[in-house]
Amino acid sequence: MRNLLVLLMLLSIFSAMSLPPVAMATERPWQQLPEPKPLPDPASSGYAWINGIQLYFETFGQGEPVLLLHGALGNANYWGNQVPALAKKYRVIVIDARGHGRSTRDGKLFSYRLLAADVIALLDLLKIDKVSIIGWSDGGNTALQLAIQHPERLRRLFIFSANYKPSGYRLDVDQNDNFVRYIDLARRDYQRLSGKPHGYEIFLQLLSLFWGSEPNFSPEQLNRISLPIVIAAGDHDEAIRREHTEALARMIPSARLLILPDVSFFAMWQNPQLFNQTLLLFLAGK
């Protein structure tokens, strides 16, 4: 309950704040928040009518399928720095999670089981038997839920800045300029993309309830994961405590811990060359 109240308070503060001044050149990479590049033109795009919602997706390239799951408050466009690099070799799928971006939501409360069910329904629709997943934040938590429930549908997982309990959140996140900037960016993008652009405050409240109680993965559940998996974070992560990330990696026997240097929760934007190279090596099994 304490975590929930703190998160509600922080989100309320964030929603009332405006974007701080653009980062100065003297700031270090982890102190900056460069916005991602636009996505390239997709090979296909559309809405999947699944589980009572319209789930927006786009696909790029050809080859073994790789699904990118965005982070909290985000949307598929936030992978603009990664898709061109990955689509040279893989069939890349991006989605707007339910209620995010262009996707709709119904009256169900958010849960990682529900988000995972949406992924499975989309894979079925696209006739994809197995997929590798790159999950960031909430996307990483959804990927962990899939590894627990549906390991037979997965090849390998790259989990970045995820948590297995609400206690993994850093409570000083409100002191970080990057998160203030990010919340403002996410609000503007929600209002631009959503079919209900005036529903952002309700959207925030529903997510804050969600984050106050989930994820809640047990050591026993995590210990049963045997897929090739990387548990990664930036060495200046503003959202997840380092010791929590390290504990998560220890509980998964097949996991490898990876801490990326000089970046934060937003590593894919701050150093896309490093992030993309890391993803490509992982997908190649190296």
CSV table of C-alpha atoms in Angstrom, one decimal:
chain,number,residue,atom,x,y,z
A,1,MET,CA,0.0,0.0,0.0
A,2,ARG,CA,2.8,2.4,0.8
A,3,ASN,CA,4.3,1.8,-2.7
A,4,LEU,CA,0.9,2.4,-4.3
A,5,LEU,CA,0.4,5.7,-2.5
A,6,VAL,CA,3.9,6.9,-3.4
A,7,LEU,CA,3.4,6.0,-7.0
A,8,LEU,CA,0.0,7.8,-7.1
A,9,MET,CA,1.6,10.9,-5.6
A,10,LEU,CA,4.5,10.8,-8.0
A,11,LEU,CA,2.3,10.4,-11.1
A,12,SER,CA,0.1,13.2,-9.9
A,13,ILE,CA,3.2,15.4,-9.5
A,14,PHE,CA,4.5,14.4,-12.9
A,15,SER,CA,1.2,15.1,-14.7
A,16,ALA,CA,1.2,18.7,-13.4
A,17,MET,CA,4.7,19.5,-14.5
A,18,SER,CA,5.9,20.7,-17.9
A,19,LEU,CA,8.9,19.7,-19.9
A,20,PRO,CA,12.2,21.0,-18.4
A,21,PRO,CA,14.7,22.8,-20.6
A,22,VAL,CA,16.4,20.8,-23.3
A,23,ALA,CA,19.5,18.9,-21.9
A,24,MET,CA,22.7,20.9,-22.1
A,25,ALA,CA,25.7,19.6,-24.0
A,26,THR,CA,27.6,19.3,-20.8
A,27,GLU,CA,25.2,16.7,-19.5
A,28,ARG,CA,26.4,13.1,-19.5
A,29,PRO,CA,24.6,10.5,-21.7
A,30,TRP,CA,22.6,9.1,-18.8
A,31,GLN,CA,21.3,12.6,-17.9
A,32,GLN,CA,19.9,13.2,-21.4
A,33,LEU,CA,16.6,12.2,-23.0
A,34,PRO,CA,17.0,12.4,-26.8
A,35,GLU,CA,13.7,11.5,-28.4
A,36,PRO,CA,13.7,8.3,-30.6
A,37,LYS,CA,13.8,8.5,-34.4
A,38,PRO,CA,10.6,7.9,-36.3
A,39,LEU,CA,9.8,4.3,-37.3
A,40,PRO,CA,10.5,3.5,-40.9
A,41,ASP,CA,7.6,2.6,-43.2
A,42,PRO,CA,6.2,-0.8,-42.1
A,43,ALA,CA,5.8,-3.9,-44.3
A,44,SER,CA,2.4,-4.3,-42.7
A,45,SER,CA,0.3,-2.6,-40.0
A,46,GLY,CA,-3.2,-2.7,-38.6
A,47,TYR,CA,-5.4,-3.6,-35.7
A,48,ALA,CA,-5.8,-7.0,-34.2
A,49,TRP,CA,-9.3,-7.4,-32.8
A,50,ILE,CA,-8.4,-9.6,-29.8
A,51,ASN,CA,-9.5,-10.1,-26.2
A,52,GLY,CA,-12.1,-7.3,-26.5
A,53,ILE,CA,-9.8,-4.6,-27.8
A,54,GLN,CA,-8.1,-3.3,-30.9
A,55,LEU,CA,-4.4,-3.9,-30.6
A,56,TYR,CA,-2.3,-1.8,-33.0
A,57,PHE,CA,0.8,-3.5,-34.5
A,58,GLU,CA,3.4,-3.0,-37.3
A,59,THR,CA,5.8,-5.4,-38.9
A,60,PHE,CA,9.2,-4.8,-40.6
A,61,GLY,CA,11.7,-6.9,-42.5
A,62,GLN,CA,11.9,-10.7,-43.0
A,63,GLY,CA,13.4,-13.6,-41.1
A,64,GLU,CA,13.0,-15.1,-37.6
A,65,PRO,CA,10.4,-13.1,-35.7
A,66,VAL,CA,11.4,-10.7,-33.0
A,67,LEU,CA,8.7,-8.9,-30.9
A,68,LEU,CA,9.5,-5.5,-29.2
A,69,LEU,CA,7.4,-4.6,-26.1
A,70,HIS,CA,7.6,-1.0,-25.1
A,71,GLY,CA,7.9,0.4,-21.6
A,72,ALA,CA,5.5,2.1,-19.2
A,73,LEU,CA,3.3,4.8,-20.7
A,74,GLY,CA,5.0,4.3,-24.1
A,75,ASN,CA,4.0,3.1,-27.6
A,76,ALA,CA,5.5,1.3,-30.5
A,77,ASN,CA,7.1,4.4,-31.9
A,78,TYR,CA,9.6,4.4,-29.0
A,79,TRP,CA,11.5,1.6,-30.8
A,80,GLY,CA,12.4,3.9,-33.8
A,81,ASN,CA,16.2,3.7,-33.1
A,82,GLN,CA,16.1,-0.1,-33.0
A,83,VAL,CA,13.8,-1.3,-35.7
A,84,PRO,CA,16.0,-0.3,-38.7
A,85,ALA,CA,19.0,-2.2,-37.3
A,86,LEU,CA,17.0,-5.3,-36.4
A,87,ALA,CA,14.8,-5.4,-39.5
A,88,LYS,CA,17.9,-6.0,-41.7
A,89,LYS,CA,18.0,-9.6,-40.5
A,90,TYR,CA,14.7,-10.3,-38.6
A,91,ARG,CA,11.0,-9.9,-39.0
A,92,VAL,CA,10.3,-7.3,-36.4
A,93,ILE,CA,6.9,-6.8,-34.8
A,94,VAL,CA,6.1,-3.8,-32.6
A,95,ILE,CA,2.8,-3.2,-30.8
A,96,ASP,CA,1.0,-0.5,-28.7
A,97,ALA,CA,0.1,-2.4,-25.5
A,98,ARG,CA,-3.6,-2.2,-24.6
A,99,GLY,CA,-4.7,1.3,-23.7
A,100,HIS,CA,-1.4,2.7,-24.9
A,101,GLY,CA,-0.8,4.6,-28.2
A,102,ARG,CA,-3.3,3.6,-30.8
A,103,SER,CA,-4.6,0.5,-29.0
A,104,THR,CA,-7.9,0.6,-27.2
A,105,ARG,CA,-8.7,-0.9,-23.8
A,106,ASP,CA,-11.9,-2.3,-22.3
A,107,GLY,CA,-13.1,-2.3,-18.7
A,108,LYS,CA,-10.6,-4.9,-17.5
A,109,LEU,CA,-8.0,-3.8,-15.0
A,110,PHE,CA,-4.4,-3.9,-16.2
A,111,SER,CA,-2.4,-7.0,-15.3
A,112,TYR,CA,0.6,-8.8,-16.7
A,113,ARG,CA,-1.5,-11.9,-17.3
A,114,LEU,CA,-3.8,-9.8,-19.5
A,115,LEU,CA,-0.9,-8.1,-21.4
A,116,ALA,CA,0.6,-11.5,-21.9
A,117,ALA,CA,-2.7,-12.9,-23.2
A,118,ASP,CA,-2.8,-10.1,-25.7
A,119,VAL,CA,0.6,-11.1,-27.0
A,120,ILE,CA,-0.3,-14.7,-27.4
A,121,ALA,CA,-3.5,-13.7,-29.3
A,122,LEU,CA,-1.5,-11.6,-31.7
A,123,LEU,CA,1.1,-14.3,-32.3
A,124,ASP,CA,-1.8,-16.7,-33.1
A,125,LEU,CA,-3.3,-14.2,-35.5
A,126,LEU,CA,0.0,-13.7,-37.2
A,127,LYS,CA,0.6,-17.5,-37.2
A,128,ILE,CA,3.9,-17.2,-35.3
A,129,ASP,CA,4.7,-20.3,-33.3
A,130,LYS,CA,7.8,-19.0,-31.5
A,131,VAL,CA,9.2,-15.6,-31.1
A,132,SER,CA,12.2,-13.8,-29.4
A,133,ILE,CA,11.1,-10.9,-27.3
A,134,ILE,CA,12.9,-7.6,-26.4
A,135,GLY,CA,11.0,-6.1,-23.5
A,136,TRP,CA,11.6,-2.8,-21.8
A,137,SER,CA,10.1,-2.0,-18.4
A,138,ASP,CA,6.5,-3.1,-18.5
A,139,GLY,CA,7.3,-4.9,-21.7
A,140,GLY,CA,10.0,-6.8,-19.9
A,141,ASN,CA,7.6,-7.7,-17.1
A,142,THR,CA,5.1,-8.9,-19.7
A,143,ALA,CA,7.9,-11.0,-21.3
A,144,LEU,CA,8.6,-12.6,-17.9
A,145,GLN,CA,4.9,-13.4,-17.5
A,146,LEU,CA,5.1,-15.1,-20.9
A,147,ALA,CA,8.2,-17.1,-19.9
A,148,ILE,CA,6.3,-18.4,-16.8
A,149,GLN,CA,3.0,-19.2,-18.6
A,150,HIS,CA,4.0,-19.9,-22.2
A,151,PRO,CA,7.6,-20.8,-22.5
A,152,GLU,CA,6.8,-23.0,-25.5
A,153,ARG,CA,6.1,-19.9,-27.6
A,154,LEU,CA,9.4,-18.2,-26.9
A,155,ARG,CA,13.0,-18.5,-28.2
A,156,ARG,CA,14.9,-16.1,-26.2
A,157,LEU,CA,14.3,-13.0,-24.0
A,158,PHE,CA,16.1,-9.7,-23.6
A,159,ILE,CA,14.7,-8.0,-20.5
A,160,PHE,CA,15.7,-4.4,-19.9
A,161,SER,CA,14.9,-2.5,-16.7
A,162,ALA,CA,12.2,-4.9,-15.4
A,163,ASN,CA,11.1,-5.8,-11.9
A,164,TYR,CA,9.6,-8.8,-10.3
A,165,LYS,CA,8.0,-7.1,-7.3
A,166,PRO,CA,6.7,-3.5,-6.8
A,167,SER,CA,9.4,-3.1,-4.2
A,168,GLY,CA,11.9,-3.0,-7.0
A,169,TYR,CA,11.0,0.6,-7.9
A,170,ARG,CA,13.2,3.4,-6.8
A,171,LEU,CA,11.2,5.9,-4.8
A,172,ASP,CA,13.4,8.8,-5.7
A,173,VAL,CA,12.4,8.7,-9.3
A,174,ASP,CA,10.5,12.0,-8.9
A,175,GLN,CA,13.9,13.7,-8.3
A,176,ASN,CA,15.1,12.8,-11.8
A,177,ASP,CA,14.7,15.3,-14.7
A,178,ASN,CA,14.7,12.6,-17.3
A,179,PHE,CA,11.5,11.1,-15.8
A,180,VAL,CA,9.8,14.5,-15.7
A,181,ARG,CA,10.7,14.9,-19.4
A,182,TYR,CA,9.5,11.3,-20.2
A,183,ILE,CA,6.2,11.7,-18.5
A,184,ASP,CA,5.6,14.9,-20.5
A,185,LEU,CA,6.6,13.2,-23.7
A,186,ALA,CA,4.3,10.2,-23.0
A,187,ARG,CA,1.4,12.5,-22.3
A,188,ARG,CA,1.8,14.4,-25.5
A,189,ASP,CA,2.1,11.2,-27.5
A,190,TYR,CA,-0.9,9.6,-25.8
A,191,GLN,CA,-3.0,12.7,-26.7
A,192,ARG,CA,-1.7,12.6,-30.3
A,193,LEU,CA,-2.2,8.9,-30.9
A,194,SER,CA,-5.1,7.8,-28.7
A,195,GLY,CA,-8.7,7.6,-29.9
A,196,LYS,CA,-9.6,9.0,-26.4
A,197,PRO,CA,-7.0,11.8,-26.1
A,198,HIS,CA,-8.7,13.4,-23.1
A,199,GLY,CA,-8.5,10.2,-21.1
A,200,TYR,CA,-4.9,10.4,-20.0
A,201,GLU,CA,-5.5,11.2,-16.3
A,202,ILE,CA,-7.7,8.1,-16.0
A,203,PHE,CA,-5.2,6.1,-17.9
A,204,LEU,CA,-2.5,7.2,-15.3
A,205,GLN,CA,-4.7,6.3,-12.4
A,206,LEU,CA,-5.3,2.8,-13.7
A,207,LEU,CA,-1.6,2.2,-14.3
A,208,SER,CA,-0.7,3.5,-10.9
A,209,LEU,CA,-3.1,0.9,-9.3
A,210,PHE,CA,-1.5,-1.7,-11.5
A,211,TRP,CA,2.1,-0.8,-10.6
A,212,GLY,CA,1.1,-0.8,-6.9
A,213,SER,CA,0.4,-4.5,-6.9
A,214,GLU,CA,2.2,-6.0,-9.8
A,215,PRO,CA,4.4,-7.7,-10.9
A,216,ASN,CA,4.4,-10.3,-8.1
A,217,PHE,CA,6.5,-13.2,-9.5
A,218,SER,CA,7.7,-15.7,-6.9
A,219,PRO,CA,11.2,-17.2,-6.7
A,220,GLU,CA,9.7,-20.6,-7.6
A,221,GLN,CA,8.1,-19.2,-10.8
A,222,LEU,CA,11.3,-17.5,-11.8
A,223,ASN,CA,13.5,-20.5,-11.0
A,224,ARG,CA,11.5,-22.6,-13.5
A,225,ILE,CA,12.4,-20.3,-16.4
A,226,SER,CA,15.0,-22.1,-18.6
A,227,LEU,CA,15.0,-20.0,-21.8
A,228,PRO,CA,18.1,-18.1,-22.9
A,229,ILE,CA,17.6,-14.8,-21.2
A,230,VAL,CA,19.4,-11.6,-20.5
A,231,ILE,CA,18.4,-9.4,-17.5
A,232,ALA,CA,19.8,-6.0,-18.4
A,233,ALA,CA,19.8,-2.4,-17.0
A,234,GLY,CA,21.7,0.8,-17.4
A,235,ASP,CA,24.3,1.5,-14.8
A,236,HIS,CA,22.3,4.8,-14.0
A,237,ASP,CA,18.8,3.3,-14.1
A,238,GLU,CA,16.4,5.9,-12.5
A,239,ALA,CA,13.5,3.5,-12.1
A,240,ILE,CA,14.7,0.1,-10.8
A,241,ARG,CA,17.1,-0.5,-7.9
A,242,ARG,CA,20.3,-2.2,-9.0
A,243,GLU,CA,20.1,-4.8,-6.2
A,244,HIS,CA,16.6,-5.7,-7.4
A,245,THR,CA,17.9,-6.3,-11.0
A,246,GLU,CA,20.7,-8.4,-9.7
A,247,ALA,CA,18.4,-10.5,-7.5
A,248,LEU,CA,16.1,-11.1,-10.5
A,249,ALA,CA,19.0,-12.4,-12.6
A,250,ARG,CA,20.1,-14.7,-9.8
A,251,MET,CA,16.6,-16.3,-9.5
A,252,ILE,CA,16.5,-17.3,-13.1
A,253,PRO,CA,19.0,-20.2,-13.6
A,254,SER,CA,19.5,-19.5,-17.4
A,255,ALA,CA,19.8,-15.7,-17.0
A,256,ARG,CA,22.8,-13.6,-17.7
A,257,LEU,CA,23.1,-10.2,-15.9
A,258,LEU,CA,24.1,-7.3,-18.1
A,259,ILE,CA,24.7,-3.7,-16.9
A,260,LEU,CA,25.2,-1.3,-19.8
A,261,PRO,CA,27.7,1.5,-19.1
A,262,ASP,CA,26.9,5.3,-19.1
A,263,VAL,CA,23.2,4.9,-19.8
A,264,SER,CA,20.0,4.8,-17.8
A,265,PHE,CA,16.4,3.5,-18.1
A,266,PHE,CA,16.4,5.2,-21.5
A,267,ALA,CA,19.5,3.4,-22.9
A,268,MET,CA,17.9,2.7,-26.3
A,269,TRP,CA,17.7,6.4,-26.9
A,270,GLN,CA,20.8,7.6,-25.2
A,271,ASN,CA,23.2,5.1,-26.9
A,272,PRO,CA,21.3,3.3,-29.7
A,273,GLN,CA,24.5,2.0,-31.2
A,274,LEU,CA,25.5,0.2,-28.0
A,275,PHE,CA,22.0,-1.0,-27.4
A,276,ASN,CA,21.4,-2.3,-30.9
A,277,GLN,CA,24.8,-4.1,-31.0
A,278,THR,CA,23.9,-5.7,-27.7
A,279,LEU,CA,20.6,-6.9,-29.1
A,280,LEU,CA,22.0,-8.2,-32.3
A,281,LEU,CA,24.7,-10.2,-30.5
A,282,PHE,CA,22.1,-11.7,-28.1
A,283,LEU,CA,19.7,-12.6,-30.9
A,284,ALA,CA,22.6,-14.3,-32.7
A,285,GLY,CA,23.2,-16.4,-29.6
A,286,LYS,CA,26.5,-14.7,-28.7
